[in-house]
CSV table of C-alpha atoms and ligand atoms in Angstrom, one decimal:
chain,number,residue,atom,x,y,z
A,27,UNK,CA,-6.4,-7.1,16.9
A,28,UNK,CA,-4.6,-5.9,20.4
A,29,UNK,CA,-2.6,-8.4,20.6
A,30,UNK,CA,-1.0,-7.1,17.9
A,31,UNK,CA,3.0,-5.4,18.5
A,32,UNK,CA,2.6,-1.6,17.2
A,33,UNK,CA,5.5,-2.2,15.4
A,34,UNK,CA,3.6,-5.1,13.3
A,35,UNK,CA,0.2,-2.9,12.6
A,36,UNK,CA,2.6,0.0,11.4
A,37,UNK,CA,1.0,0.5,7.9
A,38,UNK,CA,2.8,2.1,5.1
A,39,UNK,CA,1.4,2.3,1.6
A,40,UNK,CA,2.9,4.4,-2.0
A,41,UNK,CA,1.2,5.8,-5.0
A,42,UNK,CA,3.4,6.6,-7.7
A,43,UNK,CA,2.6,10.5,-8.4
A,44,UNK,CA,0.2,9.9,-11.1
A,45,UNK,CA,-1.6,13.1,-11.3
A,46,UNK,CA,-5.0,14.2,-10.4
A,47,UNK,CA,-6.4,10.5,-9.7
A,48,UNK,CA,-9.8,8.7,-11.0
A,49,UNK,CA,-13.1,7.3,-9.1
A,50,UNK,CA,-10.4,3.2,-9.7
A,51,UNK,CA,-8.2,5.2,-6.8
A,52,UNK,CA,-10.5,6.4,-4.7
A,53,UNK,CA,-13.0,3.0,-4.7
A,54,UNK,CA,-9.5,1.0,-4.7
A,55,UNK,CA,-7.3,2.1,-2.8
A,56,UNK,CA,-8.2,5.2,-1.2
A,57,UNK,CA,-11.4,4.7,1.3
A,58,UNK,CA,-8.9,1.9,2.3
A,59,UNK,CA,-7.1,4.3,3.2
A,60,UNK,CA,-9.4,6.2,4.9
A,61,UNK,CA,-10.3,3.5,7.0
A,62,UNK,CA,-6.8,2.5,8.2
A,63,UNK,CA,-5.6,5.6,9.0
A,64,UNK,CA,-8.3,5.7,12.1
A,65,UNK,CA,-7.6,2.1,13.2
A,66,UNK,CA,-3.4,2.0,13.0
A,67,UNK,CA,-0.3,4.1,13.1
A,68,UNK,CA,-0.3,4.8,8.7
A,69,UNK,CA,2.8,6.0,6.8
A,70,UNK,CA,1.5,6.9,2.6
A,71,UNK,CA,3.8,8.1,0.9
A,72,UNK,CA,4.0,9.3,-3.3
A,73,UNK,CA,6.0,7.0,-4.2
A,74,UNK,CA,8.0,9.3,-6.9
A,75,UNK,CA,11.6,7.4,-7.3
A,76,UNK,CA,9.7,4.9,-8.5
A,77,UNK,CA,7.8,6.9,-11.2
A,78,UNK,CA,11.5,7.4,-12.9
A,79,UNK,CA,11.8,4.0,-12.9
A,80,UNK,CA,9.4,3.9,-15.7
A,81,UNK,CA,9.9,7.8,-16.8
A,82,UNK,CA,13.2,8.8,-16.5
A,83,UNK,CA,13.6,10.0,-19.9
A,84,UNK,CA,10.9,12.6,-18.7
A,85,UNK,CA,10.7,13.7,-15.3
A,86,UNK,CA,9.7,17.2,-15.5
A,87,UNK,CA,5.8,16.5,-14.6
A,88,UNK,CA,6.6,14.3,-11.6
A,89,UNK,CA,6.5,17.3,-9.3
A,90,UNK,CA,3.2,18.7,-10.4
A,91,UNK,CA,1.8,14.8,-9.9
A,92,UNK,CA,2.5,14.4,-6.9
A,93,UNK,CA,1.4,18.0,-5.7
A,94,UNK,CA,-1.8,17.2,-7.5
A,95,UNK,CA,-2.2,13.4,-6.5
A,96,UNK,CA,-1.7,15.0,-2.1
A,97,UNK,CA,-4.5,17.6,-2.9
A,98,UNK,CA,-6.4,14.7,-3.8
A,99,UNK,CA,-5.6,12.1,-1.3
A,100,UNK,CA,-6.7,15.6,1.4
A,101,UNK,CA,-9.9,16.1,-0.1
A,102,UNK,CA,-10.6,12.6,-0.3
A,103,UNK,CA,-10.5,13.0,3.4
A,104,UNK,CA,-7.0,11.4,4.6
A,105,UNK,CA,-6.2,13.7,7.8
A,106,UNK,CA,-2.6,14.4,8.4
A,107,UNK,CA,-3.0,14.4,12.2
A,108,UNK,CA,-3.8,10.4,12.0
A,109,UNK,CA,-1.6,9.3,8.9
A,110,UNK,CA,2.1,10.1,8.2
A,111,UNK,CA,2.1,11.6,4.9
A,112,UNK,CA,5.2,12.6,2.6
A,113,UNK,CA,7.2,11.8,-0.3
A,114,UNK,CA,9.7,9.3,-1.3
A,115,UNK,CA,12.5,11.6,-2.4
A,116,UNK,CA,12.9,13.1,0.7
A,117,UNK,CA,13.8,10.0,2.5
A,118,UNK,CA,17.2,9.5,1.5
A,119,UNK,CA,17.2,6.2,4.1
A,120,UNK,CA,14.7,4.6,0.9
A,121,UNK,CA,18.3,4.5,-1.2
A,122,UNK,CA,20.4,3.6,1.3
A,123,UNK,CA,18.5,0.9,3.1
A,124,UNK,CA,18.5,0.1,-0.5
A,125,UNK,CA,21.0,-0.1,-1.9
A,126,UNK,CA,22.5,-2.1,1.5
A,127,UNK,CA,19.6,-5.0,0.5
A,128,UNK,CA,20.5,-5.0,-2.9
A,129,UNK,CA,23.8,-6.3,-1.6
A,130,UNK,CA,22.7,-9.7,-0.7
A,131,UNK,CA,19.3,-9.6,-2.9
A,132,UNK,CA,19.6,-12.7,-5.7
A,133,UNK,CA,19.4,-11.6,-9.2
A,134,UNK,CA,16.7,-14.4,-9.0
A,135,UNK,CA,14.7,-13.0,-7.3
A,136,UNK,CA,14.2,-10.6,-8.7
A,137,UNK,CA,14.3,-11.6,-12.9
A,138,UNK,CA,11.2,-13.8,-11.7
A,139,UNK,CA,8.9,-10.7,-10.0
A,140,UNK,CA,5.7,-11.4,-12.0
A,141,UNK,CA,5.6,-7.7,-13.0
A,142,UNK,CA,9.0,-7.8,-14.1
A,143,UNK,CA,8.4,-9.5,-17.4
A,144,UNK,CA,4.9,-8.3,-17.2
A,145,UNK,CA,5.7,-4.6,-17.7
A,146,UNK,CA,8.8,-5.1,-20.1
A,147,UNK,CA,6.4,-6.5,-22.3
A,148,UNK,CA,2.9,-4.2,-21.8
A,149,UNK,CA,5.2,-0.4,-22.8
A,150,UNK,CA,7.2,-2.3,-25.3
A,151,UNK,CA,7.8,1.3,-26.2
A,152,UNK,CA,9.6,2.3,-23.0
A,153,UNK,CA,13.2,0.9,-23.0
A,154,UNK,CA,13.1,-1.2,-19.4
A,155,UNK,CA,15.9,-2.8,-19.4
A,156,UNK,CA,17.8,-0.8,-16.9
A,157,UNK,CA,19.2,-1.5,-13.5
A,158,UNK,CA,16.4,0.6,-11.9
A,159,UNK,CA,13.5,-0.8,-13.5
A,160,UNK,CA,15.0,-4.3,-12.3
A,161,UNK,CA,15.1,-2.9,-8.7
A,162,UNK,CA,11.9,-1.8,-8.7
A,163,UNK,CA,10.3,-4.4,-6.1
A,164,UNK,CA,13.4,-4.6,-4.2
A,165,UNK,CA,13.1,-0.7,-3.8
A,166,UNK,CA,9.6,-1.2,-3.1
A,167,UNK,CA,11.2,-3.3,0.0
A,168,UNK,CA,13.2,-0.2,1.0
A,169,UNK,CA,9.9,1.4,1.1
A,170,UNK,CA,8.1,-0.6,3.2
A,171,UNK,CA,10.9,-2.3,5.5
A,172,UNK,CA,12.5,1.2,6.4
A,173,UNK,CA,9.8,1.6,8.7
A,174,UNK,CA,9.9,-1.7,9.5
A,175,UNK,CA,5.4,-2.1,9.0
A,176,UNK,CA,3.1,-4.2,9.3
A,177,UNK,CA,0.8,-4.1,7.2
A,178,UNK,CA,1.4,-3.2,3.7
A,179,UNK,CA,-2.2,-2.6,1.8
A,180,UNK,CA,-1.4,-3.4,-2.4
A,181,UNK,CA,-3.5,-4.8,-5.0
A,182,UNK,CA,-3.6,-8.1,-6.0
A,183,UNK,CA,-0.5,-6.8,-8.8
A,184,UNK,CA,2.1,-6.0,-6.2
A,185,UNK,CA,1.0,-9.2,-3.4
A,186,UNK,CA,4.2,-10.4,-5.6
A,187,UNK,CA,6.1,-7.7,-4.4
A,188,UNK,CA,5.3,-8.2,-0.5
A,189,UNK,CA,6.5,-11.8,-1.1
A,190,UNK,CA,9.9,-10.6,-2.2
A,191,UNK,CA,9.8,-7.8,0.8
A,192,UNK,CA,8.8,-10.6,3.4
A,193,UNK,CA,12.4,-12.8,1.5
A,194,UNK,CA,14.4,-10.5,1.6
A,195,UNK,CA,13.6,-9.5,5.3
A,196,UNK,CA,14.1,-12.9,5.8
A,197,UNK,CA,17.4,-12.9,4.6
A,198,UNK,CA,18.4,-10.2,5.9
A,199,UNK,CA,18.2,-11.4,9.9
A,200,UNK,CA,19.5,-14.8,9.0
A,201,UNK,CA,22.8,-12.7,7.7
A,202,UNK,CA,23.0,-9.7,9.8
A,203,UNK,CA,20.8,-11.3,12.9
A,204,UNK,CA,23.3,-14.0,14.5
A,205,UNK,CA,25.5,-11.9,16.5
A,206,UNK,CA,28.0,-13.3,18.4
A,207,UNK,CA,27.1,-15.1,21.5
A,208,UNK,CA,23.5,-14.6,20.2
A,209,UNK,CA,21.9,-17.6,22.5
A,210,UNK,CA,23.1,-16.4,25.5
A,211,UNK,CA,22.3,-12.7,25.0
A,212,UNK,CA,18.6,-13.9,23.9
A,213,UNK,CA,18.5,-15.8,27.3
A,214,UNK,CA,20.1,-13.1,29.5
A,215,UNK,CA,17.2,-10.3,27.7
A,216,UNK,CA,14.4,-14.0,28.8
A,217,UNK,CA,15.5,-13.5,32.3
A,218,UNK,CA,14.9,-9.7,32.7
A,219,UNK,CA,11.0,-10.6,31.8
A,220,UNK,CA,11.4,-11.9,35.5
A,221,UNK,CA,10.7,-15.8,36.5
A,222,UNK,CA,6.9,-16.1,35.5
A,223,UNK,CA,7.3,-14.5,32.2
A,224,UNK,CA,9.9,-16.6,31.1
A,225,UNK,CA,8.6,-19.6,31.7
A,226,UNK,CA,6.0,-18.7,30.1
A,227,UNK,CA,8.0,-17.6,27.0
A,228,UNK,CA,9.9,-20.7,27.2
A,229,UNK,CA,6.2,-22.8,26.9
A,230,UNK,CA,5.5,-20.7,24.0
A,231,UNK,CA,8.4,-21.1,22.1
A,232,UNK,CA,7.7,-24.8,22.5
A,233,UNK,CA,4.8,-25.3,21.6
A,234,UNK,CA,5.1,-22.6,18.3
A,235,UNK,CA,8.7,-25.1,17.2
A,236,UNK,CA,7.5,-27.9,17.9
A,237,UNK,CA,4.4,-27.8,16.9
A,238,UNK,CA,4.4,-25.1,14.8
A,239,UNK,CA,1.5,-23.3,17.1
A,240,UNK,CA,0.6,-20.2,15.5
A,241,UNK,CA,-1.6,-18.9,18.8
A,242,UNK,CA,1.5,-19.5,20.4
A,243,UNK,CA,4.3,-17.7,18.5
A,244,UNK,CA,1.1,-14.5,18.6
A,245,UNK,CA,0.8,-14.8,21.9
A,246,UNK,CA,4.5,-14.7,22.4
A,247,UNK,CA,5.0,-11.5,20.5
A,248,UNK,CA,2.7,-9.8,22.2
A,249,UNK,CA,4.0,-10.7,25.6
A,250,UNK,CA,7.4,-9.8,24.0
A,251,UNK,CA,6.4,-6.6,22.8
A,252,UNK,CA,4.2,-5.5,25.9
A,253,UNK,CA,7.8,-5.9,27.9
A,254,UNK,CA,8.6,-1.9,27.9
A,255,UNK,CA,11.5,-2.5,30.8
A,256,UNK,CA,13.1,-4.3,27.2
A,257,UNK,CA,15.8,-1.8,25.5
A,258,UNK,CA,14.5,-2.6,21.6
A,259,UNK,CA,17.7,-4.8,20.8
A,260,UNK,CA,16.7,-7.3,23.2
A,261,UNK,CA,13.1,-7.2,21.7
A,262,UNK,CA,14.7,-7.7,18.6
A,263,UNK,CA,16.6,-11.1,20.1
A,264,UNK,CA,13.7,-13.0,21.7
A,265,UNK,CA,11.4,-12.4,18.9
A,266,UNK,CA,14.6,-14.4,16.7
A,267,UNK,CA,15.0,-16.8,19.4
A,268,UNK,CA,11.2,-17.5,19.8
A,269,UNK,CA,11.3,-18.8,16.0
A,270,UNK,CA,14.5,-20.3,16.3
A,271,UNK,CA,17.0,-17.7,13.9
A,272,UNK,CA,18.6,-14.8,14.6
A,273,UNK,CA,17.6,-11.2,16.2
A,274,UNK,CA,14.6,-10.2,13.9
A,275,UNK,CA,15.8,-6.6,12.6
A,276,UNK,CA,14.0,-6.0,9.7
A,277,UNK,CA,10.4,-7.7,10.2
A,278,UNK,CA,8.4,-10.0,7.4
A,279,UNK,CA,5.3,-7.6,6.5
A,280,UNK,CA,1.7,-8.3,5.4
A,281,UNK,CA,0.2,-7.8,2.6
A,282,UNK,CA,-3.1,-6.6,3.1
A,283,UNK,CA,-5.3,-7.1,0.6
A,284,UNK,CA,-8.0,-4.2,-0.6
A,285,UNK,CA,-11.5,-5.6,0.4
A,286,UNK,CA,-12.6,-2.5,-2.2
A,287,UNK,CA,-15.5,-2.9,-4.5
A,288,UNK,CA,-14.4,-3.4,-8.0
A,289,UNK,CA,-14.6,0.7,-9.4
A,290,UNK,CA,-15.3,-0.2,-13.8
A,291,UNK,CA,-15.0,2.2,-16.1
A,292,UNK,CA,-17.2,3.8,-18.4
A,293,UNK,CA,-16.5,1.1,-20.7
A,294,UNK,CA,-17.2,-1.4,-18.5
A,295,UNK,CA,-13.4,-2.4,-18.2
A,296,UNK,CA,-11.1,-1.7,-15.0
A,297,UNK,CA,-11.3,2.0,-15.0
A,298,UNK,CA,-7.6,2.9,-15.5
A,299,UNK,CA,-6.3,6.5,-17.6
A,300,UNK,CA,-5.0,3.9,-20.3
A,301,UNK,CA,-8.0,2.5,-21.9
A,302,UNK,CA,-9.4,6.0,-21.1
A,303,UNK,CA,-12.4,5.4,-19.3
A,304,UNK,CA,-12.4,7.6,-16.4
A,305,UNK,CA,-13.7,9.4,-14.2
A,306,UNK,CA,-12.1,11.9,-12.5
A,307,UNK,CA,-12.1,13.6,-9.0
A,308,UNK,CA,-11.8,16.8,-10.2
A,309,UNK,CA,-13.5,16.6,-12.8
A,310,UNK,CA,-16.8,18.9,-13.9
A,311,UNK,CA,-19.9,17.8,-12.8
A,312,UNK,CA,-21.5,18.8,-16.0
A,313,UNK,CA,-17.8,16.6,-17.4
A,314,UNK,CA,-19.4,13.9,-15.8
A,315,UNK,CA,-22.9,14.3,-16.5
A,316,UNK,CA,-21.9,13.7,-19.7
A,317,UNK,CA,-19.8,11.3,-19.3
A,318,UNK,CA,-22.3,8.9,-17.5
A,319,UNK,CA,-25.4,10.1,-20.1
A,320,UNK,CA,-23.0,8.7,-23.1
A,321,UNK,CA,-21.6,5.7,-21.6
A,322,UNK,CA,-22.4,2.2,-23.4
A,323,UNK,CA,-25.3,-0.1,-22.4
A,324,UNK,CA,-26.0,-3.5,-23.3
A,325,UNK,CA,-25.9,-3.1,-27.4
A,326,UNK,CA,-29.8,-4.9,-27.3
A,327,UNK,CA,-31.3,-1.9,-26.3
A,328,UNK,CA,-31.4,0.0,-29.7
A,329,UNK,CA,-34.8,1.8,-29.3
A,330,UNK,CA,-36.3,2.4,-25.7
A,331,UNK,CA,-38.6,-0.8,-26.3
A,332,UNK,CA,-36.1,-3.2,-26.5
A,333,UNK,CA,-36.0,-5.1,-23.1
A,334,UNK,CA,-32.1,-5.6,-22.1
A,335,UNK,CA,-30.3,-7.4,-20.1
A,336,UNK,CA,-28.1,-5.7,-17.1
A,337,UNK,CA,-25.3,-8.3,-17.4
A,338,UNK,CA,-24.2,-7.0,-20.2
A,339,UNK,CA,-24.4,-3.5,-19.6
A,340,UNK,CA,-21.5,-1.8,-17.6
A,341,UNK,CA,-24.1,0.5,-16.8
A,342,UNK,CA,-25.5,-2.5,-13.6
A,343,UNK,CA,-21.2,-2.4,-12.4
A,344,UNK,CA,-21.9,1.2,-11.2
A,345,UNK,CA,-24.5,0.3,-9.9
A,346,UNK,CA,-23.1,-2.5,-8.3
A,347,UNK,CA,-20.5,0.1,-6.4
A,348,UNK,CA,-23.5,2.9,-6.2
A,349,UNK,CA,-27.0,1.6,-5.5
A,350,UNK,CA,-29.0,0.0,-3.3
A,351,UNK,CA,-31.0,-3.3,-3.2
A,352,UNK,CA,-34.4,-1.4,-4.2
A,353,UNK,CA,-32.6,0.5,-7.0
A,354,UNK,CA,-31.1,-2.3,-8.2
A,355,UNK,CA,-34.5,-4.5,-8.1
A,356,UNK,CA,-35.9,-1.1,-10.2
A,357,UNK,CA,-33.5,-2.0,-12.7
A,358,UNK,CA,-33.3,-5.7,-13.4
A,359,UNK,CA,-36.8,-5.6,-13.4
A,360,UNK,CA,-37.0,-2.3,-15.8
A,361,UNK,CA,-34.1,-2.9,-18.1
A,362,UNK,CA,-35.6,-6.5,-18.6
A,363,UNK,CA,-38.9,-5.5,-19.2
A,364,UNK,CA,-38.2,-2.7,-20.7
A,365,UNK,CA,-40.4,-0.8,-18.4
A,366,UNK,CA,-37.5,1.8,-17.8
A,367,UNK,CA,-34.7,3.8,-20.3
A,368,UNK,CA,-31.4,4.0,-20.3
A,369,UNK,CA,-30.9,7.4,-19.3
A,370,UNK,CA,-33.9,7.0,-16.4
A,371,UNK,CA,-31.2,4.1,-14.7
A,372,UNK,CA,-28.3,5.7,-15.7
A,373,UNK,CA,-29.9,8.9,-12.9
A,374,UNK,CA,-29.6,7.7,-10.0
A,375,UNK,CA,-25.5,7.3,-10.7
A,376,UNK,CA,-25.1,10.1,-12.1
A,377,UNK,CA,-26.7,11.6,-8.3
A,378,UNK,CA,-24.8,8.8,-6.8
A,379,UNK,CA,-21.2,10.1,-7.9
A,380,UNK,CA,-22.0,13.9,-7.8
A,381,UNK,CA,-23.4,12.9,-4.3
A,382,UNK,CA,-19.8,11.7,-3.6
A,383,UNK,CA,-17.7,14.3,-5.7
A,384,UNK,CA,-19.0,17.3,-4.8
A,385,UNK,CA,-17.1,17.8,-1.0
A,386,UNK,CA,-13.8,16.2,-2.4
A,387,UNK,CA,-14.0,18.7,-5.0
A,388,UNK,CA,-15.3,20.9,-2.6
A,389,UNK,CA,-11.9,20.3,-0.2
A,390,UNK,CA,-9.8,20.1,-3.0
A,391,UNK,CA,-10.0,23.8,-4.0
A,392,UNK,CA,-9.9,24.8,-0.6
A,393,UNK,CA,-6.5,22.6,-0.4
A,394,UNK,CA,-5.2,23.6,-4.1
A,395,UNK,CA,-5.9,28.1,-3.3
A,396,UNK,CA,-3.6,27.6,-0.4
A,397,UNK,CA,-0.2,25.6,-1.5
A,398,UNK,CA,1.5,26.2,2.0
A,399,UNK,CA,-1.4,24.3,4.1
A,400,UNK,CA,-0.3,21.5,1.3
A,401,UNK,CA,3.3,22.3,1.9
A,402,UNK,CA,3.5,22.3,5.5
A,403,UNK,CA,1.5,19.1,5.0
A,404,UNK,CA,4.3,17.3,3.3
A,405,UNK,CA,6.7,19.2,5.6
A,406,UNK,CA,5.7,18.0,8.7
A,407,UNK,CA,5.0,13.9,7.3
A,408,UNK,CA,8.4,14.1,5.4
A,409,UNK,CA,9.9,14.8,9.3
A,410,UNK,CA,8.2,12.2,11.1
A,411,UNK,CA,9.1,9.6,8.5
A,412,UNK,CA,12.5,10.7,8.5
A,413,UNK,CA,13.3,10.3,11.8
A,414,UNK,CA,12.2,6.0,12.1
A,415,UNK,CA,13.4,6.1,8.8
A,416,UNK,CA,16.8,7.5,10.5
A,417,UNK,CA,16.4,4.9,13.6
A,418,UNK,CA,16.2,2.1,11.3
A,419,UNK,CA,19.2,2.9,9.0
A,420,UNK,CA,21.2,3.5,12.4
A,421,UNK,CA,20.4,-0.1,12.9
A,422,UNK,CA,21.0,-1.4,9.7
A,423,UNK,CA,24.7,0.4,9.8
A,424,UNK,CA,25.1,-1.4,12.8
A,425,UNK,CA,23.8,-5.0,12.0
A,426,UNK,CA,25.9,-4.3,8.6
A,427,UNK,CA,29.6,-3.9,11.0
A,428,UNK,CA,29.2,-0.8,8.6
A,429,UNK,CA,30.2,1.5,12.6
A,430,UNK,CA,33.8,1.9,12.9
A,431,UNK,CA,34.8,2.5,16.3
A,432,UNK,CA,37.1,5.3,15.9
B,523,LIG,N1,4.6,-0.4,-6.0
B,523,LIG,C1,3.6,0.3,-6.4
B,523,LIG,C2,2.0,0.2,-7.4
B,523,LIG,O1,2.8,0.8,-8.8
B,523,LIG,C3,3.5,1.8,-4.9
B,523,LIG,C4,4.3,1.5,-3.7
B,523,LIG,C5,5.8,2.0,-4.3
B,523,LIG,C6,4.3,1.0,-2.4
B,523,LIG,N2,6.7,2.0,-2.7
B,523,LIG,C7,5.5,1.1,-1.9
B,523,LIG,C8,3.3,0.2,-2.3
B,523,LIG,C9,5.7,0.9,-1.1
B,523,LIG,C10,3.0,-0.6,-1.5
B,523,LIG,C11,4.8,-0.3,-0.6
B,523,LIG,O2,0.8,1.0,-7.3
B,524,SF4,FE1,-28.7,-0.8,-18.7
B,524,SF4,FE2,-29.7,0.3,-17.4
B,524,SF4,FE3,-29.9,0.0,-19.6
B,524,SF4,FE4,-30.6,-2.3,-18.6
B,524,SF4,S1,-31.7,0.4,-18.3
B,524,SF4,S2,-29.3,-1.8,-20.7
B,524,SF4,S3,-28.5,-1.8,-16.8
B,524,SF4,S4,-28.4,1.4,-18.7
């Protein structure tokens, strides 16, 4: 990935403040964030405005949920020295960009986002026929584009939102990146790279535009990003020129699909608060142990002497996450021959989950005891985030003619 520009390497993701996190969040999202923070410039934020789109009638719990969630992030190992950790509602630029993007986003694009109808169906008890709820994915687009993020780690269900973001960015660049005299300006910018690079640029541009050569596109992008002497505006012109459009003011992000292991819940369905099948990161060890001891197994094993089938048992799914091949082999043989009991089978899981949770819980206790520290992590994160967001909005306002020369 070394040829990718810093901008394209920027990673951004958000989580709605749901309070204390559970093992599903940890295995599905957080572990991925922990790895990314060492590889890329990362921005992770609390999507508290997004929580309002569904819980506008009861916002009182949002601040507590946000704080508890951030404590879990830190306890899990998110490092404020590597990643920028912040809160959406503290960066008003998200709202400004959301408003401006709303002017040029066709209604049909939002109505067609699959989560729109799905969620309205699923959360029937709430009145989600609101303007804000329809705009949920566009707010997410603003979150992403205001940092010019290149990669957005999300689950399956959110890919459509990143796709929408790409379309919105393309439309924005198309509408507002076409300044007067664009081609001449791009040619001028090209010459500033020097004769050799300008010629290389032409070749790569031709290879991309005439033959759709993606490799040429990547090399040309890297070439442009490597030009320290070019202004940001010139680089944006060249990026757009390369692809045959206007200036690329808001780059299109890519979804980064989490390759995470699927974390089952205690009943074998996906782990989720609404299914009441979770183990919270901060559940006391005795609670964790009891929950695992009493979780259902293959119903065929009524008595200890009845053989079972791991594939009909949620405990087996936990072994997929926590056990090595040798243990799994032991489970397969022991279960099918009734050689082991279900409690024997669960013991390595209990040990594995506790070994994972205990250090997290110890750190969570420390962070919870130091609200000042958590506050300062967020203050610093918000400041860093806001600097980037401000810069983007300067450009966006310029592109949209929202600056008066008086
Ligand atoms: N919609 C995301 C979710 O429900 C949260 C979110 C908000 C987000 N803004 C984002 C994720 C920007 C990635 C990028 O999980
Ligand atoms: Fe499930 Fe293990 Fe019992 Fe088999 S032995 S039914 S895999 S808990």
